Amino acid sequence: MSLRAPRSTGTRGGWLNRPMESMSDQNLYDFLKRGFPVDPQAPCMILPGGAVLTYGMLDEESARFANLLTALGVTPGDRVAVQVKKSPRALFLYLGSLRAGAVYLPMNDAYLAHEVEYFLADAQPKLFVCRPAARAMADRAAAKASVSHVLELGDDGEGSLADKAFAQPAHFPQSLGGGDDLAAILYTSGTTGRSKGAMLSHRNLAVNAEVLHRQWGFRPDDVLLHMLPIFHVHGLFVATHCLLLSGGRMFFEPKFDARRALALLPGATMFMGVPTYYARLVLEPELTRDLCSKMRLFVSGSAPLSIETFDRFEALTGHTILERYGMTEGGMFCSNPLEGQRRAATVGFPLEGVSVRVAAQNCQPLSAGQIGEVQVKGDNIFRSYWRLPEKTKEEFTPDGFFKTGDMGKWDADGYLTIVGRSRDMVITGGLNVYPSEVEAIIDTLPGVYESAVIGVAHPDFGEAVTAVVVRSSDEQGAALTESAVIDFVKKTLANFKVPKKVHFVTELPRNSMGKVQKNILRDKYGPHSAIGCKL
Ligand code: AMP
């Protein structure tokens, strides 16, 4: 493969300094396995009770699952849908699915019956793995979608899936599929409209794993504190792939818990979390430099990290959080540097191998300081949404860049800042207001814990800038008024950006990855204007 030269047009990144085909043509499991320690007894996962699972066990258990899938008639390309709690066996099932050439389809365990029915009907998997408690619902949904098999996997690894796998050989001779074959379908969070299934190949996932592992300096002696869910790109791909590629070990926890994190941090070197985890950690009086003395890197992503949390975390621990940016459709696109300055409220530079541009409506790259849509291209980017060729076409530019729907801007030094989703942009009196700019000001007002800014239909302005504020739990919070918020913003921002209305709430609605669900706020505080704001 020839090296691609960086573009001179304002597109950043895209430079590969070494050939990638050797890694990315492989089955993803075989690629990850290249990082496993030679000794099969080497520890891979440390469970909450202290039990240690080795790399040898991971290899054997995932082989049993691969054999079971094959025995059930799952052939390469068949989907395996999974809605279970996070557990070691759930991870082994993912790896077994890769080895068998199946297409892994993880679902948020919070999804309700009608949502599961939608995913099964859309993806038509051969096998659906559910929790034992959800069996009746699973059978109904599976029958409607003509799913051939339903098996159970309980929170402690029990159930028919494990029983059947136990009878299978612990060796899977030859992984099936790789390269451009599909490895997974991940449904997007779908805060507007129906979720779409992003089709990710072995190559998409392998190249992103390789670059993250290298650029974040993962090492065999690393210990990752893994508290993220494994139905999402962050916990399943980013965290797990980096760790497995390094041959290190991880504290594999069922979920995030701030007190539990404090107990485990002294034995860890790496941590990945969504901003909510960090916002909760800084409230813990026991979070100190001493506690984090072995830590090498804290990574944040999946939603914007506030400057307050970034600064507070640094003051308490001496660690500068590394913020990165990406999405389901392609893994990670940008990261602050491991070496060099990590800047608050930025997501750093394009990763090696990823071309990133901030583009005007005509797709021309914009220069530093100008806001436009973030568009990305690279071997990590998905090819298509499952069974939605027309929708897919709309989401790519004629020159092959994926339109992320995020608005961003470069600074003079090449750091990218995400200013929000294009559909969250407020157009008031014909002028664009980026909510993150207003939120950042409101958040500095004493008495404010956090805020979200939305557009609400207005007869005169089209949309009115509207703030939804969570008060802090101190006296300043108790005394905070609507006019205090409005007057404060007036002092800093142009008048058209000042909220016309402030609503106080006890908490902001967030999804499981910590993203504020602005669609819920818009529904609550007034119909969103029909003014189009998507590029
Ligand atoms: P998901 O596909 O669920 O991972 O969501 C991807 C979306 O999360 C992106 O398109 C962004 O809108 C948002 N996102 C991810 N990382 C960041 C970040 N560091 N800062 C701001 N937004 C982010």
XYZ file of C-alpha atoms and ligand atoms in Angstrom:
558
model
C 0.000 0.000 0.000
C 1.386 3.388 -0.900
C 1.584 6.098 1.671
C -1.045 8.776 1.450
C 0.213 12.332 1.467
C -1.428 14.815 3.816
C -3.841 17.142 2.034
C -2.875 20.747 1.707
C -6.423 22.052 1.644
C -7.175 22.499 5.332
C -7.994 18.854 5.863
C -5.909 17.603 8.757
C -4.374 14.222 9.345
C -4.661 11.309 6.990
C -0.963 10.544 7.097
C -0.045 6.901 7.568
C 3.566 6.365 8.458
C 3.468 2.643 7.920
C 1.559 0.106 5.877
C -1.565 -1.219 7.503
C -2.678 -4.053 5.266
C -0.927 -6.820 7.174
C -2.937 -6.129 10.291
C -6.229 -5.092 8.811
C -6.777 -8.068 6.490
C -6.799 -10.373 9.469
C -9.667 -11.549 11.583
C -9.882 -8.985 14.392
C -9.473 -11.667 17.070
C -6.237 -12.927 15.510
C -5.036 -9.356 15.228
C -5.750 -8.659 18.910
C -4.166 -11.979 19.861
C -0.848 -10.780 18.522
C -0.689 -8.625 21.656
C -1.513 -11.425 24.135
C 1.327 -12.482 26.461
C 3.153 -15.673 25.469
C 2.335 -17.228 28.839
C -1.319 -18.403 28.817
C -1.313 -18.100 32.604
C -0.802 -14.330 32.359
C -3.679 -12.450 33.999
C -6.186 -10.722 31.761
C -9.191 -9.845 33.932
C -9.475 -9.232 37.645
C -13.082 -9.574 38.758
C -14.800 -7.710 41.608
C -14.397 -10.664 44.022
C -10.662 -10.888 43.232
C -10.829 -13.894 40.888
C -8.300 -13.689 38.057
C -9.069 -14.853 34.495
C -6.041 -15.529 32.345
C -5.375 -14.961 28.650
C -5.415 -18.738 28.234
C -8.940 -18.870 29.649
C -10.054 -16.042 27.379
C -8.700 -17.921 24.377
C -10.354 -21.199 25.392
C -13.704 -19.721 26.386
C -13.979 -17.646 23.219
C -13.081 -20.785 21.206
C -15.951 -22.670 22.887
C -18.348 -19.873 21.924
C -17.022 -19.834 18.355
C -17.544 -23.613 18.148
C -21.026 -23.298 19.611
C -22.025 -20.639 17.093
C -20.781 -22.816 14.268
C -22.633 -25.839 15.688
C -25.837 -23.773 15.819
C -25.503 -23.083 12.121
C -24.279 -19.498 12.463
C -22.255 -18.947 9.319
C -19.986 -16.002 8.460
C -22.064 -12.863 8.034
C -24.935 -14.078 10.253
C -25.860 -11.672 13.038
C -25.642 -12.606 16.715
C -27.756 -10.192 18.768
C -26.958 -9.883 22.455
C -28.763 -8.103 25.273
C -27.088 -9.094 28.546
C -25.387 -7.455 31.515
C -21.668 -6.826 31.350
C -19.755 -9.941 32.410
C -16.569 -11.790 31.392
C -18.647 -14.334 29.462
C -20.338 -11.533 27.528
C -16.896 -10.378 26.437
C -15.839 -13.944 25.530
C -19.023 -14.247 23.465
C -18.029 -11.123 21.529
C -14.583 -12.589 20.851
C -16.083 -15.974 19.923
C -18.421 -14.234 17.505
C -15.424 -12.538 15.843
C -13.644 -15.877 15.528
C -16.687 -17.573 13.985
C -17.026 -14.785 11.419
C -20.405 -13.772 12.835
C -21.591 -10.179 13.099
C -21.888 -9.142 16.737
C -24.853 -6.939 17.599
C -24.752 -5.731 21.208
C -27.766 -3.984 22.658
C -28.066 -1.636 25.605
C -29.522 -3.706 28.443
C -31.915 -0.826 29.188
C -33.802 -1.311 25.903
C -37.443 -2.288 26.363
C -39.443 -4.924 24.488
C -40.557 -2.707 21.594
C -36.977 -1.505 21.050
C -35.607 -5.051 21.063
C -38.323 -6.035 18.602
C -37.213 -3.255 16.285
C -33.541 -4.309 16.368
C -34.312 -7.994 15.817
C -36.717 -7.256 12.975
C -34.173 -4.946 11.357
C -31.051 -7.090 11.795
C -32.668 -10.566 11.533
C -30.061 -12.361 13.609
C -29.628 -16.140 13.614
C -29.172 -16.152 17.393
C -30.436 -13.874 20.158
C -28.759 -14.085 23.570
C -30.816 -12.591 26.396
C -30.862 -12.503 30.188
C -32.822 -15.382 31.762
C -35.258 -12.886 33.315
C -36.078 -11.500 29.851
C -36.705 -14.888 28.234
C -40.441 -14.511 27.658
C -40.000 -11.108 26.044
C -37.062 -12.423 24.013
C -39.073 -15.369 22.702
C -41.893 -13.074 21.568
C -39.507 -10.670 19.824
C -37.507 -13.520 18.293
C -40.630 -15.248 16.952
C -41.735 -12.031 15.203
C -38.319 -11.677 13.548
C -37.928 -15.423 12.737
C -34.757 -15.706 14.818
C -33.637 -19.357 14.791
C -32.211 -19.632 18.314
C -32.663 -17.879 21.667
C -30.186 -18.688 24.445
C -29.701 -17.230 27.918
C -26.700 -15.677 29.573
C -27.188 -14.584 33.186
C -25.350 -11.849 35.045
C -23.038 -14.420 36.666
C -22.407 -16.277 33.437
C -25.099 -18.909 34.024
C -27.732 -20.100 31.544
C -28.228 -22.181 28.434
C -25.556 -20.374 26.410
C -22.781 -21.288 28.825
C -24.174 -24.808 29.343
C -24.046 -25.514 25.646
C -20.651 -23.868 25.188
C -19.200 -26.010 27.971
C -19.738 -29.096 25.819
C -17.718 -27.584 22.966
C -13.961 -27.968 22.321
C -11.745 -25.242 23.808
C -9.889 -24.880 20.533
C -11.101 -23.163 17.375
C -8.719 -24.085 14.603
C -9.066 -21.268 12.111
C -10.820 -17.919 12.504
C -13.359 -17.222 9.786
C -13.464 -13.941 7.914
C -11.520 -10.734 8.368
C -10.559 -7.588 6.484
C -13.652 -6.042 4.928
C -16.002 -8.701 6.302
C -18.448 -7.413 8.867
C -17.456 -7.840 12.507
C -20.216 -5.893 14.246
C -23.318 -3.825 13.796
C -23.775 -1.122 16.403
C -27.009 0.779 16.443
C -26.579 4.524 16.914
C -28.105 6.058 20.013
C -30.894 7.514 17.854
C -31.854 10.616 19.796
C -33.768 11.679 16.682
C -35.610 9.222 14.505
C -34.963 5.510 14.437
C -31.589 4.019 15.363
C -29.446 3.061 12.395
C -27.143 0.043 12.370
C -23.550 1.095 11.645
C -21.801 -1.780 9.861
C -18.205 -2.133 11.084
C -15.673 -4.438 9.472
C -12.718 -6.274 11.004
C -10.484 -3.753 9.234
C -12.394 -0.711 10.565
C -11.948 -1.947 14.122
C -8.377 -3.224 13.755
C -6.895 -0.030 12.353
C -8.553 2.086 15.027
C -7.421 -0.261 17.808
C -3.858 -0.224 16.520
C -3.578 3.540 16.313
C -5.158 4.181 19.717
C -3.059 1.541 21.407
C 0.067 3.109 19.947
C -0.788 6.782 20.304
C -1.918 6.356 23.925
C 1.218 4.373 24.725
C -0.422 1.206 26.073
C 2.134 -1.227 27.567
C 2.121 -4.874 28.684
C 2.374 -3.804 32.333
C -0.712 -1.600 32.106
C -3.698 -2.180 34.350
C -6.920 -0.711 32.966
C -9.805 0.128 35.258
C -12.707 -0.933 32.990
C -16.036 0.420 34.256
C -17.711 1.261 30.932
C -20.595 -0.744 29.455
C -19.675 -3.182 26.692
C -22.613 -2.560 24.353
C -21.058 0.706 23.112
C -17.992 1.661 21.055
C -16.212 3.185 24.062
C -16.186 0.179 26.396
C -16.372 -2.666 23.868
C -13.929 -1.436 21.247
C -11.784 1.441 22.505
C -11.084 0.229 26.037
C -11.098 -3.530 25.462
C -9.158 -3.588 22.194
C -6.401 -1.298 23.549
C -6.023 -3.478 26.604
C -5.985 -6.803 24.750
C -3.515 -5.468 22.194
C -1.175 -4.450 24.986
C -1.386 -7.819 26.742
C -2.033 -5.986 30.010
C -4.749 -6.721 32.540
C -7.937 -5.022 33.574
C -10.137 -4.622 36.595
C -13.338 -5.698 34.882
C -16.155 -4.043 36.809
C -19.868 -4.422 36.042
C -20.435 -0.655 36.017
C -19.093 2.702 37.109
C -19.224 3.446 40.798
C -17.196 6.374 42.168
C -16.438 4.749 45.558
C -15.385 1.525 43.877
C -13.185 3.486 41.468
C -11.429 5.094 44.440
C -10.741 1.638 45.870
C -9.240 0.351 42.604
C -7.353 3.379 41.296
C -4.263 2.749 43.459
C -3.692 -0.522 41.578
C -4.460 0.844 38.106
C -2.464 2.686 35.433
C -5.174 3.525 32.858
C -8.770 4.681 33.103
C -11.360 5.502 30.461
C -14.622 7.208 31.240
C -17.394 9.455 30.056
C -17.451 12.995 31.483
C -20.116 12.066 34.055
C -17.659 9.644 35.691
C -15.121 12.438 36.106
C -17.772 14.900 37.331
C -18.674 12.365 40.028
C -15.079 11.520 40.911
C -14.158 15.156 41.620
C -16.938 15.314 44.197
C -15.205 12.576 46.231
C -13.084 14.070 49.026
C -10.778 11.028 48.890
C -9.669 11.676 45.314
C -6.020 12.696 45.805
C -2.656 12.643 44.081
C -1.559 9.736 46.291
C -4.508 7.641 45.206
C -3.540 8.093 41.551
C 0.224 7.761 41.974
C 0.472 4.681 39.683
C -1.891 6.083 37.063
C -0.427 6.942 33.664
C -3.457 8.104 31.735
C -7.052 9.201 32.225
C -9.068 9.304 28.984
C -12.444 11.003 28.541
C -14.890 10.955 25.655
C -18.371 10.186 24.260
C -19.610 13.627 25.382
C -18.003 17.018 26.061
C -15.893 17.317 29.195
C -16.444 20.633 30.964
C -13.504 22.927 31.639
C -14.483 22.978 35.336
C -14.201 19.209 35.634
C -10.964 19.158 33.607
C -9.381 21.812 35.892
C -10.737 20.376 39.136
C -9.500 16.900 38.253
C -6.042 18.235 37.490
C -5.928 20.210 40.737
C -6.959 17.167 42.797
C -4.909 14.450 41.132
C -2.107 16.159 39.212
C -3.351 14.350 36.074
C -4.455 16.143 32.908
C -7.362 14.243 31.388
C -6.809 13.316 27.740
C -10.003 14.079 25.821
C -10.692 12.290 22.561
C -13.536 12.346 20.043
C -15.253 9.791 17.872
C -18.515 8.027 17.233
C -20.124 4.664 16.593
C -19.697 5.025 12.830
C -15.908 4.904 12.938
C -14.464 4.591 16.414
C -12.092 7.384 17.310
C -11.180 10.311 15.049
C -9.199 12.783 17.187
C -7.243 12.756 20.413
C -5.290 15.108 22.577
C -1.651 14.066 22.638
C -0.019 11.648 25.043
C 3.104 13.789 24.973
C 2.543 17.518 24.652
C -0.173 19.837 25.791
C -3.674 18.496 26.388
C -6.073 21.385 25.997
C -9.361 21.651 27.871
C -12.485 21.921 25.726
C -10.641 20.483 22.736
C -10.420 16.961 21.374
C -6.887 17.415 20.077
C -5.574 16.395 16.667
C -6.675 13.842 14.046
C -5.426 10.353 14.782
C -2.851 8.942 12.432
C -4.655 7.514 9.394
C -7.766 9.661 9.861
C -8.426 12.713 7.662
C -10.540 15.311 9.422
C -11.906 18.547 7.993
C -14.186 21.262 9.255
C -16.293 22.025 6.224
C -18.637 24.692 4.925
C -21.974 23.733 3.364
C -20.246 23.253 0.022
C -17.813 20.828 1.717
C -14.883 23.242 1.334
C -12.497 23.002 4.292
C -12.621 26.010 6.603
C -9.641 27.593 8.296
C -8.913 28.042 11.993
C -11.621 29.781 14.011
C -14.428 29.150 11.519
C -17.247 26.837 12.560
C -18.437 24.123 10.214
C -19.364 20.468 10.076
C -16.728 17.927 11.084
C -16.197 15.423 8.262
C -13.945 12.379 8.469
C -12.373 9.780 6.204
C -10.158 6.782 6.907
C -9.953 3.020 7.091
C -11.719 3.151 10.454
C -14.922 4.681 9.014
C -17.888 2.374 8.436
C -19.077 1.761 4.909
C -22.808 1.739 5.329
C -25.854 1.713 7.561
C -27.493 -1.678 7.661
C -30.053 -1.933 4.865
C -30.184 1.853 4.413
C -28.259 2.552 1.200
C -30.041 5.854 0.520
C -29.527 7.164 4.040
C -25.879 6.114 3.823
C -25.427 8.021 0.573
C -26.776 11.187 2.205
C -24.266 10.911 5.018
C -21.187 10.842 2.765
C -19.806 13.692 0.645
C -19.054 13.082 -3.041
C -15.356 12.828 -2.179
C -15.959 10.122 0.410
C -15.968 11.978 3.732
C -18.483 10.925 6.383
C -20.606 13.834 7.615
C -20.548 13.452 11.388
C -23.323 15.962 12.115
C -21.008 17.548 14.701
C -20.015 21.196 14.399
C -16.425 22.087 15.185
C -13.569 24.510 14.699
C -9.784 24.324 14.620
C -7.683 26.599 16.774
C -4.513 28.194 15.449
C -2.427 25.248 16.693
C -4.551 22.577 15.047
C -6.586 21.458 18.079
C -10.198 20.656 17.242
C -13.098 21.839 19.401
C -16.533 20.264 19.046
C -19.139 22.952 19.516
C -22.145 20.632 19.383
C -24.400 18.609 17.128
C -25.594 20.543 14.079
C -29.190 19.741 14.927
C -28.687 21.268 18.398
C -27.589 24.585 16.923
C -30.063 27.381 17.647
C -31.034 29.779 14.881
C -32.488 32.891 16.422
C -33.445 35.876 14.270
C -31.416 34.264 11.485
C -28.246 34.125 13.582
C -26.502 30.924 14.647
C -25.950 30.253 18.332
C -23.799 27.302 19.380
C -25.155 26.014 22.687
C -21.732 25.001 24.031
C -20.556 28.622 23.970
C -23.488 29.776 26.105
C -23.312 26.716 28.377
C -19.612 27.356 29.039
C -20.430 30.890 30.275
C -23.400 29.844 32.398
C -21.371 27.044 33.997
C -18.867 29.568 35.404
C -21.587 31.433 37.342
C -21.395 30.616 41.064
C -24.479 28.637 42.028
C -24.619 26.720 38.729
C -23.778 23.017 38.754
C -24.377 22.476 35.023
C -26.515 23.696 32.164
C -27.893 22.839 28.749
C -28.924 25.345 26.119
C -31.604 24.549 23.549
C -33.677 26.327 20.922
C -37.411 26.645 21.535
C -39.824 27.823 18.841
C -40.524 31.542 19.071
C -43.055 33.503 16.978
C -40.685 36.377 16.354
C -37.159 34.949 16.376
C -37.847 31.539 14.881
C -36.107 29.995 17.865
C -35.404 31.456 21.275
C -32.219 30.593 23.164
C -33.392 28.784 26.279
C -31.247 27.621 29.202
C -31.942 24.654 31.434
C -29.886 24.955 34.613
C -29.070 22.631 37.509
C -28.309 24.624 40.669
C -25.336 23.664 42.839
C -26.238 22.207 46.219
C -24.815 25.138 48.236
C -26.152 28.508 49.365
C -25.210 30.173 46.091
C -27.221 27.556 44.265
C -30.223 28.110 46.502
C -30.090 31.875 45.827
C -29.691 31.586 42.038
C -32.443 33.262 39.982
C -33.389 33.427 36.324
C -32.451 37.101 36.070
C -29.037 36.430 37.641
C -28.296 33.906 34.872
C -29.538 36.202 32.112
C -27.646 39.256 33.456
C -24.462 37.215 33.786
C -24.544 35.987 30.175
C -25.385 39.529 28.968
C -22.070 40.764 30.355
C -20.084 38.311 28.223
C -21.959 37.459 25.038
C -23.767 39.300 22.269
C -27.399 39.932 23.017
C -28.788 37.386 20.531
C -26.958 34.616 22.419
C -28.475 35.533 25.792
C -31.173 33.101 26.980
C -34.685 34.486 26.745
C -35.804 32.010 29.379
C -34.128 29.929 32.105
C -35.652 26.749 33.505
C -34.295 25.202 36.713
C -34.207 21.412 37.049
C -32.688 19.011 39.575
C -30.823 17.057 36.893
C -30.348 16.956 33.136
C -31.646 13.927 31.223
C -28.672 11.860 30.059
C -28.308 8.586 28.196
C -26.137 5.751 29.468
C -23.012 7.315 27.925
C -23.540 10.596 29.744
C -24.836 12.548 26.759
C -27.437 15.193 27.564
C -30.641 14.272 25.739
C -31.560 17.661 24.316
C -34.453 16.173 22.380
C -36.142 15.454 25.729
C -35.551 19.045 26.867
C -36.898 20.410 23.587
C -40.006 18.242 23.905
C -40.484 19.430 27.457
C -39.973 23.156 27.013
C -41.611 23.719 23.660
C -41.730 22.468 20.114
C -38.427 22.748 18.307
C -38.592 25.186 15.428
C -38.857 23.636 12.019
C -35.956 25.768 10.825
C -33.480 23.381 9.298
C -30.032 23.498 10.809
C -28.490 20.285 9.530
C -25.901 20.764 6.870
P -21.686 7.712 19.921
O -21.897 7.283 18.516
O -22.757 7.241 20.856
O -20.320 7.372 20.423
O -21.806 9.288 19.924
C -20.933 10.041 19.148
C -21.167 11.497 19.409
O -20.767 11.837 20.733
C -20.314 12.379 18.518
O -20.869 12.536 17.240
C -20.287 13.659 19.324
O -21.473 14.398 19.126
C -20.259 13.149 20.762
N -18.897 13.126 21.308
C -18.061 12.081 21.421
N -16.901 12.455 22.006
C -17.018 13.785 22.264
C -16.172 14.766 22.846
N -14.985 14.461 23.343
N -16.624 16.033 22.916
C -17.842 16.374 22.440
N -18.702 15.491 21.891
C -18.295 14.205 21.804
